[in-house]
Short mmCIF file of C-alpha atoms in Angstrom, two decimals:
data_model
loop_
_atom_site.label_atom_id
_atom_site.label_comp_id
_atom_site.label_asym_id
_atom_site.label_seq_id
_atom_site.Cartn_x
_atom_site.Cartn_y
_atom_site.Cartn_z
CA MET A 1 35.13 124.75 183.65
CA ILE A 2 34.17 123.53 180.16
CA VAL A 3 32.03 125.51 177.70
CA ALA A 4 30.87 124.19 174.33
CA LEU A 5 30.26 126.65 171.50
CA GLY A 6 28.23 126.04 168.37
CA SER A 7 26.67 127.88 165.46
CA ASN A 8 24.92 127.03 162.23
CA LEU A 9 23.79 130.56 161.30
CA PRO A 10 26.42 133.31 160.96
CA GLY A 11 24.00 136.16 161.70
CA PRO A 12 25.64 139.47 160.76
CA TYR A 13 29.13 137.89 160.66
CA THR A 14 30.86 136.79 157.46
CA SER A 15 30.94 133.17 158.63
CA ARG A 16 30.10 130.87 161.51
CA GLU A 17 33.81 130.80 162.35
CA ALA A 18 33.93 134.61 162.62
CA LEU A 19 30.87 134.57 164.89
CA LEU A 20 32.36 131.87 167.15
CA GLU A 21 35.71 133.71 167.35
CA ALA A 22 33.84 136.87 168.38
CA ALA A 23 31.87 134.91 170.99
CA LEU A 24 35.11 133.52 172.44
CA ALA A 25 36.52 137.05 172.59
CA ALA A 26 33.38 138.23 174.46
CA LEU A 27 33.58 135.65 177.26
CA PRO A 28 35.98 137.68 179.46
CA GLU A 29 33.44 140.55 179.46
CA VAL A 30 31.11 138.36 181.57
CA GLY A 31 33.78 136.98 183.92
CA LEU A 32 34.86 133.93 181.91
CA THR A 33 38.56 133.77 181.04
CA VAL A 34 39.47 131.43 178.19
CA VAL A 35 42.42 129.26 179.24
CA THR A 36 42.55 127.17 176.06
CA ARG A 37 40.27 126.24 173.22
CA SER A 38 39.87 123.53 170.59
CA THR A 39 39.90 123.76 166.85
CA TRP A 40 36.50 124.16 165.22
CA TRP A 41 34.67 120.97 164.34
CA ALA A 42 32.19 120.77 161.45
CA SER A 43 29.17 118.46 161.44
CA ALA A 44 25.76 118.07 159.88
CA ALA A 45 22.83 119.58 161.74
CA TRP A 46 21.27 117.29 164.33
CA PRO A 47 18.71 115.81 164.59
CA ASP A 48 17.68 117.01 161.10
CA PRO A 49 20.70 116.91 158.76
CA ALA A 50 18.73 118.96 156.20
CA GLY A 51 19.44 122.08 158.29
CA PRO A 52 22.57 124.22 157.90
CA ASP A 53 25.81 122.49 158.99
CA TYR A 54 27.22 123.30 162.43
CA LEU A 55 30.59 124.53 163.54
CA ASN A 56 31.41 123.56 167.14
CA GLY A 57 34.25 123.83 169.60
CA VAL A 58 35.10 123.66 173.27
CA ALA A 59 36.86 126.11 175.57
CA ILE A 60 38.33 125.50 178.99
CA VAL A 61 37.46 128.57 181.00
CA ALA A 62 38.44 129.96 184.41
CA THR A 63 35.87 131.78 186.52
CA ASP A 64 34.88 132.59 190.08
CA LEU A 65 31.19 132.45 189.10
CA SER A 66 28.85 129.76 190.44
CA PRO A 67 27.41 127.26 187.95
CA ALA A 68 24.08 129.18 187.85
CA ASP A 69 25.84 132.52 187.35
CA THR A 70 28.07 130.98 184.69
CA LEU A 71 25.03 129.76 182.77
CA ALA A 72 23.41 133.20 183.09
CA ALA A 73 26.61 134.78 181.72
CA LEU A 74 26.58 132.36 178.77
CA HIS A 75 22.94 133.23 178.04
CA THR A 76 23.85 136.94 178.10
CA ILE A 77 26.47 136.34 175.39
CA GLU A 78 24.04 134.21 173.35
CA GLU A 79 21.45 136.99 173.40
CA ARG A 80 24.05 139.57 172.37
CA PHE A 81 24.84 137.40 169.34
CA GLY A 82 21.21 137.16 168.28
CA ARG A 83 20.22 133.83 169.83
CA THR A 84 16.48 133.42 170.21
CA ARG A 85 15.03 130.42 171.97
CA GLY A 86 12.13 128.68 170.32
CA LYS A 87 11.82 125.23 168.87
CA ALA A 88 14.33 122.70 170.25
CA ASN A 89 17.29 122.00 167.95
CA ALA A 90 16.31 124.83 165.59
CA PRO A 91 19.09 126.58 163.63
CA ARG A 92 20.81 129.22 165.75
CA THR A 93 23.46 131.88 165.62
CA LEU A 94 25.09 130.84 168.87
CA ASP A 95 24.75 128.01 171.33
CA LEU A 96 26.84 128.14 174.49
CA ASP A 97 26.55 125.16 176.82
CA LEU A 98 28.01 124.69 180.28
CA ILE A 99 29.45 121.19 179.94
CA ALA A 100 31.16 120.92 183.33
CA HIS A 101 31.96 123.21 186.25
CA GLY A 102 34.96 121.58 187.89
CA ARG A 103 33.86 118.36 189.58
CA THR A 104 30.45 119.84 190.51
CA VAL A 105 27.42 117.58 190.06
CA LEU A 106 23.96 119.19 190.11
CA ASP A 107 20.65 117.52 189.28
CA GLY A 108 17.90 120.11 189.74
CA ASP A 109 16.79 123.05 187.63
CA LEU A 110 20.40 123.22 186.45
CA VAL A 111 22.02 119.91 185.51
CA VAL A 112 25.83 119.77 185.62
CA PRO A 113 27.61 118.12 183.97
CA HIS A 114 25.56 118.73 180.82
CA PRO A 115 23.16 115.77 180.59
CA ARG A 116 23.74 114.95 176.90
CA ALA A 117 27.25 116.20 176.12
CA HIS A 118 28.89 112.85 176.84
CA ASP A 119 27.12 111.31 173.84
CA ARG A 120 27.92 114.06 171.31
CA LEU A 121 31.08 113.74 169.23
CA PHE A 122 30.91 117.45 168.34
CA VAL A 123 31.47 118.15 172.08
CA MET A 124 33.61 115.23 173.23
CA GLY A 125 35.86 115.30 170.14
CA PRO A 126 36.96 118.90 170.73
CA LEU A 127 37.25 118.24 174.48
CA ALA A 128 39.40 115.15 173.86
CA GLU A 129 41.58 117.31 171.59
CA LEU A 130 42.24 119.62 174.57
CA ALA A 131 42.14 117.25 177.52
CA SER A 132 41.79 113.61 176.48
CA ALA A 133 42.26 112.43 180.08
CA TRP A 134 39.49 114.69 181.47
CA VAL A 135 37.16 112.48 183.50
CA HIS A 136 33.38 112.90 183.46
CA PRO A 137 32.36 113.58 187.09
CA VAL A 138 29.44 111.11 186.97
CA SER A 139 30.40 108.28 184.60
CA GLY A 140 34.13 108.27 185.36
CA GLU A 141 34.86 107.93 181.62
CA SER A 142 37.62 109.96 179.96
CA ALA A 143 36.90 112.50 177.23
CA PHE A 144 38.87 110.28 174.85
CA ARG A 145 36.65 107.26 175.59
CA LEU A 146 33.45 109.31 175.48
CA ALA A 147 34.45 110.71 172.07
CA ALA A 148 35.18 107.21 170.77
CA ASN A 149 31.76 105.96 171.93
CA ALA A 150 29.61 109.02 171.15
CA SER A 151 26.57 108.17 169.05
CA VAL A 152 25.36 111.68 168.09
CA GLY A 153 27.21 113.70 165.44
CA ARG A 154 29.42 110.84 164.29
CA ASP A 155 30.32 112.88 161.18
CA ALA A 156 31.97 115.63 163.29
CA ARG A 157 35.53 116.42 162.20
CA SER A 158 38.10 119.05 163.13
CA THR A 159 38.60 121.80 160.58
CA LYS A 160 42.11 122.34 162.03
CA SER A 161 41.73 126.12 162.18
CA VAL A 162 42.55 127.88 165.42
#
């Protein structure tokens, strides 16, 4: 399973990086075991680059939870870290997205794989760093190819800190 993490507000933490590290450490508490994770990637806010810059990363996670239960667990962690949902794409302390759940494809209330992740360099770049040969369950494209062709967040770059 693939989870994307992002933050552009540190909340009570000393930095966005500290907040994201704490969020990674909290995942096992809700049944999500981190197998491996990317470096952090920095990028301008999207779609409005005037907002605070983002720090993003990807984790490959093991779980016995269903896709819906996984998403609920991710929302639990977001709330614990001060995430409030309001205006779309507003600055946030923590954004946890379920990018893929194995080879599962869902197209109802819950869409898996994530419907926009394939076009975001700040997701596909970190994923390609971990698993460049990972294949998108719908398009059949590799993470490496998706990262090369992503049109959103083209300024995203690894900070090389793990």
